[in-house]
Short mmCIF file of C-alpha atoms and ligand atoms in Angstrom, two decimals:
data_model
loop_
_atom_site.label_atom_id
_atom_site.label_comp_id
_atom_site.label_asym_id
_atom_site.label_seq_id
_atom_site.Cartn_x
_atom_site.Cartn_y
_atom_site.Cartn_z
CA UNK A 984 22.71 -12.97 3.33
CA UNK A 985 22.08 -15.97 1.14
CA UNK A 986 21.65 -19.36 2.67
CA UNK A 987 23.38 -22.06 0.71
CA UNK A 988 21.47 -25.27 0.87
CA UNK A 989 23.36 -28.48 0.37
CA UNK A 990 21.52 -31.18 -1.48
CA UNK A 991 22.03 -34.01 0.97
CA UNK A 992 20.01 -32.14 3.60
CA UNK A 993 16.83 -32.55 1.57
CA UNK A 994 14.13 -34.23 3.61
CA UNK A 995 13.01 -37.63 2.46
CA UNK A 996 9.34 -36.81 2.09
CA UNK A 997 10.21 -35.60 -1.40
CA UNK A 998 7.55 -36.73 -3.81
CA UNK A 999 9.67 -36.52 -6.93
CA UNK A 1000 12.21 -39.30 -6.39
CA UNK A 1001 13.71 -38.80 -9.82
CA UNK A 1002 14.32 -35.20 -9.00
CA UNK A 1003 15.99 -36.06 -5.76
CA UNK A 1004 18.25 -38.59 -7.42
CA UNK A 1005 19.23 -36.02 -9.96
CA UNK A 1006 19.91 -33.40 -7.33
CA UNK A 1007 22.02 -35.75 -5.22
CA UNK A 1008 23.95 -36.83 -8.28
CA UNK A 1009 25.02 -33.28 -8.99
CA UNK A 1010 25.59 -32.25 -5.40
CA UNK A 1011 29.36 -32.25 -5.65
CA UNK A 1012 29.44 -29.33 -8.08
CA UNK A 1013 26.19 -27.52 -7.46
CA UNK A 1014 25.74 -24.72 -5.02
CA UNK A 1015 22.07 -24.01 -5.00
CA UNK A 1016 20.72 -20.91 -3.38
CA UNK A 1017 17.62 -21.48 -1.28
CA UNK A 1018 15.95 -18.11 -1.36
CA UNK A 1019 12.83 -19.24 0.49
CA UNK A 1020 14.76 -19.78 3.72
CA UNK A 1021 16.80 -16.64 3.67
CA UNK A 1022 17.38 -15.51 7.26
CA UNK A 1023 16.56 -11.87 6.73
CA UNK A 1024 14.31 -11.82 3.67
CA UNK A 1025 13.41 -8.61 1.88
CA UNK A 1026 9.71 -8.03 2.56
CA UNK A 1027 9.07 -4.53 1.29
CA UNK A 1028 6.71 -5.07 -1.61
CA UNK A 1029 5.39 -1.59 -2.45
CA UNK A 1030 1.67 -1.10 -1.96
CA UNK A 1031 1.25 -4.83 -1.26
CA UNK A 1032 3.47 -4.90 1.82
CA UNK A 1033 2.09 -6.33 5.07
CA UNK A 1034 1.79 -3.66 7.77
CA UNK A 1035 4.13 -5.43 10.19
CA UNK A 1036 6.88 -5.65 7.56
CA UNK A 1037 6.55 -1.96 6.68
CA UNK A 1038 6.42 -0.93 10.31
CA UNK A 1039 9.12 -3.11 11.88
CA UNK A 1040 10.44 -2.10 15.27
CA UNK A 1041 7.43 -0.05 16.35
CA UNK A 1042 7.94 0.06 20.12
CA UNK A 1043 5.13 -1.52 22.15
CA UNK A 1044 5.33 1.22 24.73
CA UNK A 1045 5.32 3.97 22.13
CA UNK A 1046 4.44 7.12 24.15
CA UNK A 1047 4.30 9.73 21.39
CA UNK A 1048 0.60 10.26 22.20
CA UNK A 1049 1.31 11.48 25.75
CA UNK A 1050 1.86 15.23 25.56
CA UNK A 1051 2.50 16.76 29.01
CA UNK A 1052 0.03 19.50 29.94
CA UNK A 1053 -2.24 18.65 26.98
CA UNK A 1054 -5.50 16.76 26.47
CA UNK A 1055 -6.55 15.25 23.12
CA UNK A 1056 -9.77 16.87 21.90
CA UNK A 1057 -10.17 15.66 18.32
CA UNK A 1058 -8.85 12.76 16.26
CA UNK A 1059 -8.73 12.61 12.45
CA UNK A 1060 -7.39 9.72 10.45
CA UNK A 1061 -7.14 7.95 7.10
CA UNK A 1062 -6.99 4.18 7.39
CA UNK A 1063 -6.17 2.03 4.37
CA UNK A 1064 -7.84 -1.35 4.01
CA UNK A 1065 -5.81 -4.49 4.65
CA UNK A 1066 -4.81 -7.34 2.37
CA UNK A 1067 -7.36 -8.60 -0.09
CA UNK A 1068 -8.06 -11.32 -2.64
CA UNK A 1069 -6.74 -10.92 -6.18
CA UNK A 1070 -8.62 -8.35 -8.22
CA UNK A 1071 -10.82 -9.48 -11.11
CA UNK A 1072 -8.18 -8.43 -13.65
CA UNK A 1073 -5.41 -10.31 -11.83
CA UNK A 1074 -7.07 -13.72 -11.51
CA UNK A 1075 -6.15 -15.12 -14.91
CA UNK A 1076 -2.53 -13.98 -14.60
CA UNK A 1077 -2.23 -15.75 -11.25
CA UNK A 1078 -4.07 -18.89 -12.39
CA UNK A 1079 -1.57 -19.10 -15.22
CA UNK A 1080 1.16 -19.63 -12.63
CA UNK A 1081 0.03 -23.27 -12.45
CA UNK A 1082 1.45 -23.85 -15.95
CA UNK A 1083 4.56 -21.91 -15.08
CA UNK A 1084 5.04 -24.03 -11.96
CA UNK A 1085 4.91 -27.20 -14.06
CA UNK A 1086 7.45 -25.74 -16.46
CA UNK A 1087 9.80 -24.82 -13.64
CA UNK A 1088 9.56 -28.34 -12.18
CA UNK A 1089 10.28 -29.90 -15.53
CA UNK A 1090 13.17 -27.48 -16.09
CA UNK A 1091 14.61 -28.69 -12.81
CA UNK A 1092 14.03 -32.30 -13.69
CA UNK A 1093 15.82 -31.83 -16.99
CA UNK A 1094 18.61 -29.91 -15.30
CA UNK A 1095 17.85 -27.11 -17.65
CA UNK A 1096 20.25 -24.55 -16.22
CA UNK A 1097 22.46 -22.26 -18.26
CA UNK A 1098 24.24 -21.00 -15.19
CA UNK A 1099 24.77 -23.50 -12.41
CA UNK A 1100 25.63 -20.71 -9.97
CA UNK A 1101 22.17 -19.28 -10.32
CA UNK A 1102 19.56 -21.99 -9.98
CA UNK A 1103 16.61 -22.58 -7.72
CA UNK A 1104 17.43 -25.12 -4.98
CA UNK A 1105 15.69 -28.44 -4.59
CA UNK A 1106 13.80 -27.52 -1.43
CA UNK A 1107 12.45 -24.38 -3.10
CA UNK A 1108 11.28 -26.54 -6.02
CA UNK A 1109 9.67 -28.84 -3.50
CA UNK A 1110 7.72 -26.02 -1.82
CA UNK A 1111 6.68 -24.86 -5.27
CA UNK A 1112 5.45 -28.34 -6.13
CA UNK A 1113 2.97 -28.14 -3.27
CA UNK A 1114 1.64 -24.78 -4.35
CA UNK A 1115 -1.82 -24.63 -5.84
CA UNK A 1116 -3.93 -21.75 -6.97
CA UNK A 1117 -6.67 -21.26 -4.40
CA UNK A 1118 -9.93 -21.87 -6.31
CA UNK A 1119 -11.77 -19.52 -3.94
CA UNK A 1120 -9.79 -16.68 -5.45
CA UNK A 1121 -12.30 -16.40 -8.25
CA UNK A 1122 -14.55 -13.67 -9.61
CA UNK A 1123 -17.15 -14.12 -6.86
CA UNK A 1124 -14.68 -12.98 -4.20
CA UNK A 1125 -12.40 -10.78 -6.29
CA UNK A 1126 -10.80 -7.95 -4.31
CA UNK A 1127 -12.52 -8.89 -1.02
CA UNK A 1128 -10.77 -8.19 2.25
CA UNK A 1129 -8.98 -11.24 3.70
CA UNK A 1130 -9.33 -12.39 7.29
CA UNK A 1131 -5.89 -10.95 8.00
CA UNK A 1132 -7.06 -7.65 6.55
CA UNK A 1133 -10.11 -7.75 8.80
CA UNK A 1134 -8.14 -8.57 11.95
CA UNK A 1135 -5.50 -5.93 11.27
CA UNK A 1136 -8.14 -3.20 10.93
CA UNK A 1137 -9.72 -4.34 14.21
CA UNK A 1138 -6.36 -4.33 15.96
CA UNK A 1139 -5.48 -0.86 14.74
CA UNK A 1140 -8.80 0.50 15.98
CA UNK A 1141 -8.09 -1.07 19.37
CA UNK A 1142 -4.56 0.31 19.45
CA UNK A 1143 -5.82 3.87 18.84
CA UNK A 1144 -8.61 3.40 21.35
CA UNK A 1145 -6.06 2.33 23.99
CA UNK A 1146 -4.07 5.51 23.34
CA UNK A 1147 -7.09 7.84 23.23
CA UNK A 1148 -9.77 6.37 25.51
CA UNK A 1149 -11.23 9.83 26.18
CA UNK A 1150 -12.05 10.22 22.46
CA UNK A 1151 -12.83 6.63 21.46
CA UNK A 1152 -15.82 6.32 23.78
CA UNK A 1153 -18.91 4.13 23.43
CA UNK A 1154 -21.01 7.08 22.35
CA UNK A 1155 -21.57 6.58 18.64
CA UNK A 1156 -22.29 10.29 18.11
CA UNK A 1157 -18.63 10.93 18.85
CA UNK A 1158 -17.74 9.44 15.47
CA UNK A 1159 -17.99 10.20 11.81
CA UNK A 1160 -16.86 7.52 9.36
CA UNK A 1161 -16.15 8.33 5.75
CA UNK A 1162 -15.78 5.70 3.05
CA UNK A 1163 -16.99 4.81 -0.41
CA UNK A 1164 -19.55 2.02 -0.29
CA UNK A 1165 -17.54 -0.77 -1.84
CA UNK A 1166 -17.18 -4.28 -0.50
CA UNK A 1167 -13.58 -3.92 0.70
CA UNK A 1168 -14.08 -0.54 2.36
CA UNK A 1169 -17.47 -1.43 3.88
CA UNK A 1170 -15.87 -4.54 5.38
CA UNK A 1171 -12.96 -2.47 6.68
CA UNK A 1172 -15.48 -0.11 8.26
CA UNK A 1173 -17.17 -3.09 9.99
CA UNK A 1174 -13.83 -4.40 11.24
CA UNK A 1175 -12.69 -1.00 12.46
CA UNK A 1176 -15.95 -0.19 14.26
CA UNK A 1177 -16.00 -3.67 15.78
CA UNK A 1178 -12.53 -2.97 17.11
CA UNK A 1179 -13.77 0.22 18.77
CA UNK A 1180 -17.03 -1.08 20.21
CA UNK A 1181 -15.73 -4.61 20.92
CA UNK A 1182 -18.89 -6.09 19.49
CA UNK A 1183 -20.63 -6.32 16.16
CA UNK A 1184 -22.85 -3.28 16.11
CA UNK A 1185 -25.49 -2.31 13.64
CA UNK A 1186 -23.39 -0.21 11.32
CA UNK A 1187 -26.52 1.70 10.24
CA UNK A 1188 -26.44 3.33 13.67
CA UNK A 1189 -23.06 4.99 13.13
CA UNK A 1190 -22.78 8.43 11.55
CA UNK A 1191 -21.13 8.14 8.15
CA UNK A 1192 -20.62 9.82 4.82
CA UNK A 1193 -20.24 8.04 1.51
CA UNK A 1194 -19.91 10.81 -1.05
CA UNK A 1195 -17.39 9.50 -3.58
CA UNK A 1196 -16.87 12.98 -5.08
CA UNK A 1197 -15.47 14.17 -1.74
CA UNK A 1198 -13.62 10.98 -0.87
CA UNK A 1199 -12.02 10.28 -4.26
CA UNK A 1200 -11.61 13.72 -5.81
CA UNK A 1201 -8.99 12.34 -8.21
CA UNK A 1202 -11.57 10.13 -9.90
CA UNK A 1203 -13.58 13.21 -10.77
CA UNK A 1204 -10.66 15.28 -11.99
CA UNK A 1205 -10.41 14.95 -15.77
CA UNK A 1206 -7.09 16.75 -15.90
CA UNK A 1207 -5.70 14.22 -13.42
CA UNK A 1208 -7.10 11.21 -15.26
CA UNK A 1209 -5.64 12.48 -18.52
CA UNK A 1210 -2.23 13.08 -16.99
CA UNK A 1211 -2.02 9.56 -15.58
CA UNK A 1212 -2.80 7.80 -18.85
CA UNK A 1213 0.18 6.23 -20.57
CA UNK A 1214 1.21 8.43 -23.47
CA UNK A 1215 2.85 6.46 -26.32
CA UNK A 1216 4.86 9.54 -27.35
CA UNK A 1217 6.40 10.08 -23.92
CA UNK A 1218 6.60 6.78 -22.04
CA UNK A 1219 6.26 6.87 -18.27
CA UNK A 1220 9.36 6.74 -16.10
CA UNK A 1221 8.31 3.26 -15.03
CA UNK A 1222 8.26 2.13 -18.67
CA UNK A 1223 11.67 3.73 -19.16
CA UNK A 1224 13.07 1.95 -16.10
CA UNK A 1225 11.66 -1.38 -17.30
CA UNK A 1226 13.44 -0.94 -20.60
CA UNK A 1227 16.80 -0.38 -18.90
CA UNK A 1228 19.57 -2.91 -18.46
CA UNK A 1229 19.12 -2.79 -14.64
CA UNK A 1230 15.61 -4.13 -14.98
CA UNK A 1231 16.24 -6.52 -17.85
CA UNK A 1232 19.12 -8.07 -15.95
CA UNK A 1233 16.69 -8.85 -13.13
CA UNK A 1234 14.35 -10.56 -15.61
CA UNK A 1235 17.31 -12.54 -17.00
CA UNK A 1236 18.47 -13.64 -13.55
CA UNK A 1237 14.97 -14.76 -12.54
CA UNK A 1238 14.63 -16.69 -15.80
CA UNK A 1239 18.02 -18.36 -15.26
CA UNK A 1240 17.13 -19.25 -11.69
CA UNK A 1241 13.90 -20.93 -12.80
CA UNK A 1242 15.69 -22.91 -15.51
CA UNK A 1243 14.43 -21.19 -18.66
CA UNK A 1244 16.64 -21.19 -21.73
CA UNK A 1245 15.32 -17.77 -22.65
CA UNK A 1246 14.25 -14.65 -20.79
CA UNK A 1247 10.64 -15.05 -19.77
CA UNK A 1248 8.29 -12.21 -20.53
CA UNK A 1249 8.52 -9.29 -18.10
CA UNK A 1250 4.76 -9.73 -17.53
CA UNK A 1251 5.41 -13.28 -16.27
CA UNK A 1252 7.93 -11.92 -13.76
CA UNK A 1253 5.34 -9.39 -12.63
CA UNK A 1254 2.85 -12.25 -12.16
CA UNK A 1255 5.32 -14.17 -9.98
CA UNK A 1256 5.98 -11.01 -7.98
CA UNK A 1257 2.26 -10.42 -7.52
CA UNK A 1258 1.70 -13.92 -6.16
CA UNK A 1259 4.75 -13.61 -3.91
CA UNK A 1260 3.60 -10.41 -2.31
CA UNK A 1261 -0.01 -11.53 -1.96
CA UNK A 1262 1.23 -14.70 -0.25
CA UNK A 1263 3.31 -12.75 2.25
CA UNK A 1264 0.41 -10.37 2.98
CA UNK A 1265 -2.26 -13.06 3.34
CA UNK A 1266 -0.17 -15.00 5.82
CA UNK A 1267 2.93 -13.25 7.08
CA UNK A 1268 4.35 -16.42 8.65
CA UNK A 1269 4.11 -18.66 5.56
CA UNK A 1270 6.97 -19.15 3.13
CA UNK A 1271 5.93 -18.31 -0.42
CA UNK A 1272 7.52 -20.49 -3.10
CA UNK A 1273 7.08 -17.62 -5.55
CA UNK A 1274 9.23 -15.29 -3.48
CA UNK A 1275 12.05 -17.80 -3.91
CA UNK A 1276 12.30 -16.65 -7.52
CA UNK A 1277 13.83 -13.36 -6.37
CA UNK A 1278 16.96 -12.16 -4.63
CA UNK A 1279 16.90 -9.06 -2.45
CA UNK A 1280 18.29 -7.00 -5.31
CA UNK A 1281 15.61 -8.29 -7.72
CA UNK A 1282 12.92 -7.28 -5.22
CA UNK A 1283 14.40 -3.82 -4.78
CA UNK A 1284 14.19 -3.25 -8.53
CA UNK A 1285 10.58 -4.41 -8.67
CA UNK A 1286 9.85 -2.12 -5.73
CA UNK A 1287 11.46 0.82 -7.51
CA UNK A 1288 9.31 0.23 -10.60
CA UNK A 1289 6.21 0.65 -8.45
CA UNK A 1290 7.66 3.66 -6.64
CA UNK A 1291 8.15 5.32 -10.03
CA UNK A 1292 4.52 4.68 -10.85
CA UNK A 1293 3.16 6.05 -7.54
CA UNK A 1294 5.57 9.02 -7.61
CA UNK A 1295 4.12 10.24 -10.91
CA UNK A 1296 0.53 9.14 -10.36
CA UNK A 1297 0.09 10.31 -6.77
CA UNK A 1298 3.29 12.02 -5.69
CA UNK A 1299 5.68 14.84 -6.43
CA UNK A 1300 6.25 13.73 -10.02
CA UNK A 1301 3.17 15.69 -11.11
CA UNK A 1302 2.17 19.11 -9.68
CA UNK A 1303 -1.48 18.28 -10.16
CA UNK A 1304 -1.30 15.64 -7.40
CA UNK A 1305 -0.92 18.23 -4.64
CA UNK A 1306 -3.88 20.13 -6.05
CA UNK A 1307 -6.03 17.01 -5.73
CA UNK A 1308 -4.57 15.66 -2.47
CA UNK A 1309 -5.30 18.97 -0.72
CA UNK A 1310 -8.92 17.80 -0.38
CA UNK A 1311 -7.86 15.53 2.51
CA UNK A 1312 -5.89 18.29 4.22
CA UNK A 1313 -8.91 20.57 3.83
CA UNK A 1314 -11.15 17.95 5.44
CA UNK A 1315 -8.78 17.69 8.41
CA UNK A 1316 -8.37 21.46 8.78
CA UNK A 1317 -12.09 22.22 8.74
CA UNK A 1318 -12.66 19.46 11.32
CA UNK A 1319 -9.96 20.79 13.65
CA UNK A 1320 -10.93 24.45 13.12
CA UNK A 1321 -14.41 23.73 14.47
CA UNK A 1322 -12.84 22.35 17.64
CA UNK A 1323 -10.46 25.26 18.01
CA UNK A 1324 -13.09 27.94 17.33
CA UNK A 1325 -15.63 26.51 19.77
CA UNK A 1326 -14.44 26.31 23.33
CA UNK A 1327 -17.04 23.65 24.16
CA UNK A 1328 -16.41 20.01 23.11
CA UNK A 1329 -17.81 19.34 19.63
CA UNK A 1330 -19.25 16.24 18.07
CA UNK A 1331 -17.92 14.31 16.29
CA UNK A 1332 -14.57 14.05 18.04
CA UNK A 1333 -13.29 11.19 15.92
CA UNK A 1334 -13.30 11.29 12.13
CA UNK A 1335 -12.10 8.19 10.30
CA UNK A 1336 -11.67 7.78 6.55
CA UNK A 1337 -11.58 4.12 5.49
CA UNK A 1338 -9.66 4.43 2.31
CA UNK A 1339 -7.14 3.14 -0.22
CA UNK A 1340 -3.53 3.68 -1.26
CA UNK A 1341 -4.02 6.55 -3.77
CA UNK A 1342 -5.79 8.70 -1.14
CA UNK A 1343 -3.08 8.07 1.48
CA UNK A 1344 -0.30 8.88 -0.99
CA UNK A 1345 -2.04 12.02 -2.26
CA UNK A 1346 -2.63 13.23 1.31
CA UNK A 1347 1.00 12.61 2.32
CA UNK A 1348 2.11 14.56 -0.75
CA UNK A 1349 -0.25 17.46 -0.02
CA UNK A 1350 1.28 17.61 3.48
CA UNK A 1351 4.75 17.77 1.89
CA UNK A 1352 6.08 14.66 3.62
CA UNK A 1353 8.53 12.16 2.06
CA UNK A 1354 10.03 14.78 -0.24
CA UNK A 1355 13.25 13.91 -2.05
CA UNK A 1356 15.77 16.42 -3.32
CA UNK A 1357 16.21 14.47 -6.54
CA UNK A 1358 13.20 13.38 -8.64
CA UNK A 1359 12.70 9.64 -9.13
CA UNK A 1360 13.34 8.76 -12.77
CA UNK A 1361 13.76 5.70 -14.94
CA UNK A 1362 17.51 6.20 -15.24
CA UNK A 1363 18.75 7.13 -11.77
CA UNK A 1364 18.10 3.86 -9.93
CA UNK A 1365 21.75 3.45 -8.93
CA UNK A 1366 22.23 6.97 -7.56
CA UNK A 1367 22.79 7.27 -3.82
CA UNK A 1368 19.85 9.69 -3.42
CA UNK A 1369 17.46 7.19 -5.00
CA UNK A 1370 18.83 4.24 -3.04
CA UNK A 1371 18.02 6.25 0.12
CA UNK A 1372 14.81 7.80 -1.24
CA UNK A 1373 12.06 9.06 1.03
CA UNK A 1374 9.29 8.36 -1.47
CA UNK A 1375 8.84 4.64 -0.81
CA UNK A 1376 5.38 3.15 -1.27
CA UNK A 1377 6.33 0.12 0.87
CA UNK A 1378 6.58 2.44 3.88
CA UNK A 1379 3.95 5.00 2.90
CA UNK A 1380 1.14 2.80 1.64
CA UNK A 1381 1.46 -0.78 2.89
CA UNK A 1382 -1.74 -2.68 3.65
CA UNK A 1383 -3.45 -1.07 6.67
CA UNK A 1384 -1.41 2.12 6.23
CA UNK A 1385 -2.71 4.97 8.36
CA UNK A 1386 -2.26 8.69 8.65
CA UNK A 1387 -3.55 10.24 11.86
CA UNK A 1388 -3.70 13.78 13.22
CA UNK A 1389 -4.63 14.48 16.82
CA UNK A 1390 -5.64 17.89 18.11
CA UNK A 1391 -4.56 18.63 21.69
CA UNK A 1392 -5.69 21.43 23.99
CA UNK A 1393 -3.01 22.50 26.44
CA UNK A 1394 -2.61 24.56 29.55
CA UNK A 1395 0.21 26.88 28.63
CA UNK A 1396 2.15 26.61 31.87
CA UNK A 1397 1.87 22.81 31.76
CA UNK A 1398 4.55 22.29 29.11
CA UNK A 1399 7.34 24.79 28.63
CA UNK A 1400 8.22 23.51 25.18
CA UNK A 1401 5.04 24.68 23.51
CA UNK A 1402 3.75 28.13 22.63
CA UNK A 1403 0.17 27.60 21.44
CA UNK A 1404 -2.83 26.44 23.40
CA UNK A 1405 -3.56 23.99 20.59
CA UNK A 1406 -1.11 21.44 19.23
CA UNK A 1407 -1.43 18.81 16.49
CA UNK A 1408 0.36 15.48 16.60
CA UNK A 1409 0.88 13.96 13.14
CA UNK A 1410 1.32 10.20 13.00
CA UNK A 1411 2.11 7.99 10.03
CA UNK A 1412 1.62 4.30 10.70
CA UNK A 1413 1.54 5.13 14.44
CA UNK A 1414 4.88 6.96 14.38
CA UNK A 1415 5.45 10.73 14.57
CA UNK A 1416 5.93 12.25 11.12
CA UNK A 1417 9.12 14.20 10.74
CA UNK A 1418 8.49 17.67 9.37
CA UNK A 1419 10.95 20.51 9.86
CA UNK A 1420 8.28 22.83 11.30
CA UNK A 1421 7.24 20.36 14.02
CA UNK A 1422 9.03 18.71 16.94
CA UNK A 1423 8.89 14.90 16.62
CA UNK A 1424 5.49 15.08 14.98
CA UNK A 1425 4.09 17.65 17.42
CA UNK A 1426 3.17 20.90 15.68
CA UNK A 1427 2.06 24.30 17.01
CA UNK A 1428 -1.48 25.14 15.86
CA UNK A 1429 -0.27 28.49 14.46
CA UNK A 1430 2.23 26.58 12.30
CA UNK A 1431 -0.44 24.09 11.24
CA UNK A 1432 -2.65 27.00 10.20
CA UNK A 1433 0.14 28.62 8.24
CA UNK A 1434 1.39 25.44 6.54
CA UNK A 1435 -1.61 23.14 6.16
CA UNK A 1436 -4.25 25.85 6.44
CA UNK A 1437 -2.72 27.45 3.40
CA UNK A 1438 -2.94 24.16 1.50
CA UNK A 1439 -6.59 23.82 2.56
CA UNK A 1440 -7.51 27.41 1.65
CA UNK A 1441 -6.03 27.14 -1.81
CA UNK A 1442 -7.86 23.85 -2.39
CA UNK A 1443 -10.64 24.38 -4.90
CA UNK A 1444 -9.86 21.67 -7.47
CA UNK A 1445 -9.64 24.54 -9.97
CA UNK A 1446 -6.87 22.66 -11.78
CA UNK A 1447 -9.40 19.97 -12.73
CA UNK A 1448 -12.03 22.39 -13.96
CA UNK A 1449 -10.80 23.19 -17.43
CA UNK A 1450 -11.01 19.59 -18.53
CA UNK A 1451 -14.18 18.89 -16.54
CA UNK A 1452 -16.02 21.78 -18.14
CA UNK A 1453 -15.19 20.43 -21.60
CA UNK A 1454 -16.20 16.95 -20.48
CA UNK A 1455 -19.54 18.23 -19.24
CA UNK A 1456 -20.07 20.21 -22.41
CA UNK A 1457 -19.47 17.11 -24.51
CA UNK A 1458 -21.80 15.08 -22.29
CA UNK A 1459 -24.56 17.67 -22.64
CA UNK A 1460 -24.08 17.89 -26.39
CA UNK A 1461 -24.20 14.11 -26.71
CA UNK A 1462 -27.34 14.03 -24.56
CA UNK A 1463 -28.99 16.74 -26.68
CA UNK A 1464 -28.11 15.02 -29.92
CA UNK A 1465 -29.37 11.72 -28.54
CA UNK A 1466 -32.58 13.43 -27.45
CA UNK A 1467 -32.98 15.10 -30.82
CA UNK A 1468 -32.40 11.85 -32.69
CA UNK A 1469 -34.85 10.06 -30.42
CA UNK A 1470 -37.54 12.63 -30.97
CA UNK A 1471 -37.10 12.22 -34.71
CA UNK A 1472 -37.89 8.51 -34.71
C1 LIG B 216 -2.78 -17.12 -19.52
O1 LIG B 216 -2.34 -18.21 -20.32
C2 LIG B 216 -3.03 -18.33 -21.55
C3 LIG B 216 -2.57 -19.62 -22.21
O2 LIG B 216 -1.19 -19.69 -22.23
C4 LIG B 216 -2.74 -17.10 -22.40
O3 LIG B 216 -3.41 -17.17 -23.63
C5 LIG B 216 -3.21 -15.86 -21.64
O4 LIG B 216 -2.87 -14.70 -22.37
C6 LIG B 216 -2.58 -15.81 -20.26
N1 LIG B 216 -3.20 -14.72 -19.54
C7 LIG B 216 -2.52 -13.80 -18.86
C8 LIG B 216 -3.31 -12.70 -18.23
O5 LIG B 216 -1.32 -13.83 -18.72
C1 LIG B 217 -15.99 -19.22 -6.54
O1 LIG B 217 -15.70 -20.23 -5.60
C2 LIG B 217 -16.78 -20.54 -4.71
C3 LIG B 217 -16.28 -21.52 -3.66
O2 LIG B 217 -15.44 -22.46 -4.21
C4 LIG B 217 -17.96 -21.06 -5.51
O3 LIG B 217 -19.05 -21.34 -4.66
C5 LIG B 217 -18.37 -19.99 -6.54
O4 LIG B 217 -19.41 -20.48 -7.35
C6 LIG B 217 -17.16 -19.64 -7.41
N1 LIG B 217 -17.54 -18.53 -8.28
C7 LIG B 217 -17.23 -18.49 -9.57
C8 LIG B 217 -17.63 -17.25 -10.33
O5 LIG B 217 -16.63 -19.37 -10.12
C1 LIG B 218 22.33 -11.01 -12.03
O1 LIG B 218 23.34 -11.96 -11.98
C2 LIG B 218 24.64 -11.45 -12.23
C3 LIG B 218 25.59 -12.64 -12.32
O2 LIG B 218 25.35 -13.56 -11.30
C4 LIG B 218 25.01 -10.49 -11.12
O3 LIG B 218 26.29 -9.95 -11.32
C5 LIG B 218 23.97 -9.37 -11.08
O4 LIG B 218 24.22 -8.48 -10.01
C6 LIG B 218 22.58 -9.95 -10.97
N1 LIG B 218 21.59 -8.89 -11.12
C7 LIG B 218 20.64 -8.66 -10.22
C8 LIG B 218 19.61 -7.66 -10.58
O5 LIG B 218 20.59 -9.24 -9.15
#
């Protein structure tokens, strides 16, 4: 629902008196849409969605973890980092918004609107006027976790600990943490472990693994890297979508709304979108003036463009993705198998990957979740299947996204609904995953072995090998030639 803001309601603290006079003058004819104060704003921003927006309505007394007749014996999870500062390659684009802001204000001042039914309202311009690029978002802190990102990771650790106190104990040997040693993930590890142990502990004391080859198999898969590069001869579905009328119309409407006499560059619109979604992730309660550039429908198109990208890069759009994502399923299966094969409790009991969006998306794909009947393409945006698509990065990989699997050991007469002594509960962002071979996220171990065990057993990254072998051969040849040349001089 759009909120129509009438000009005479503008508060008098307005620091552009000329602007106000102008706005009041035109108030008889103008109906300005104030998008910043929309009652039910659209807050699904793809992989830059705040966890609480992606996971609305999660019941506080969520009892999915209580399985009658069963005790949790092992816990495996992938936890994505939370919101972060702009990346090094985004800083300039976002700094440039200062010039854009000045242009928008002067457009407003000059009443530079082609379409008076589609123009930014005075209070949105006013919020924009107060916006400044945060100078701390510079190269020194590029990509670092924000304080909200830190707190959210702590809170999630505490939430899981509350549900599984028998596994999340104070014994550090119960844990194994896996993450690549990078600032954002190391900080997420600190936050998460602080959430578990309720105090800053010496992270050197906690068992952990940092092998990037195991944690980011896709980065070491030449065939995968090749297949994700943009090919000028066959443009990506995202590029196709962005060349369509549906997308261009969004760019036109945003340009009109901001008072430009021409369509601004699509890259400028992407910059505005980036700032808008960062703003709403850094502080979920603050209004972002940049989000006021977009209607709900504009945001849904921008979201679809990113879904197209993730669908082909990490999802069902490319068969190779399952063959890479299986590495995470294999990790989970070998962890659980140890617990099932040994009657005695095993250490570790809790395995936590601190990770990023590609890994979560690849793992969800390898588990065959979020599968659509119709492939996402650049030209089916308006189809009903796509409007109701299951592949949605806003829901699958928001900030702090998590994918958890809990192994339960049951007494067979304790729960008449189950057949196996072992059960696995699959949770996505704390909710049971719906899979047709499980009951509300709870899956028989025999089914897990047949469905996910099969994925794990077939997982050898063979599909990457062809290209890797050539890559290695070239590297060795180059090294030999280099060596030969060096020995000559
Ligand atoms: C930022 O603005 C400058 C000056 O207009 C321009 O040359 C540069 O390409 C812009 N950078 C980005 C990343 O948009
Ligand atoms: C980034 O900002 C901080 C704080 O304002 C400052 O100390 C630091 O020198 C800046 N770094 C760069 C690369 O500009
Ligand atoms: C753009 O504006 C036109 C005219 O107001 C409207 O019909 C159309 O649905 C809008 N497009 C988007 C993407 O919101």
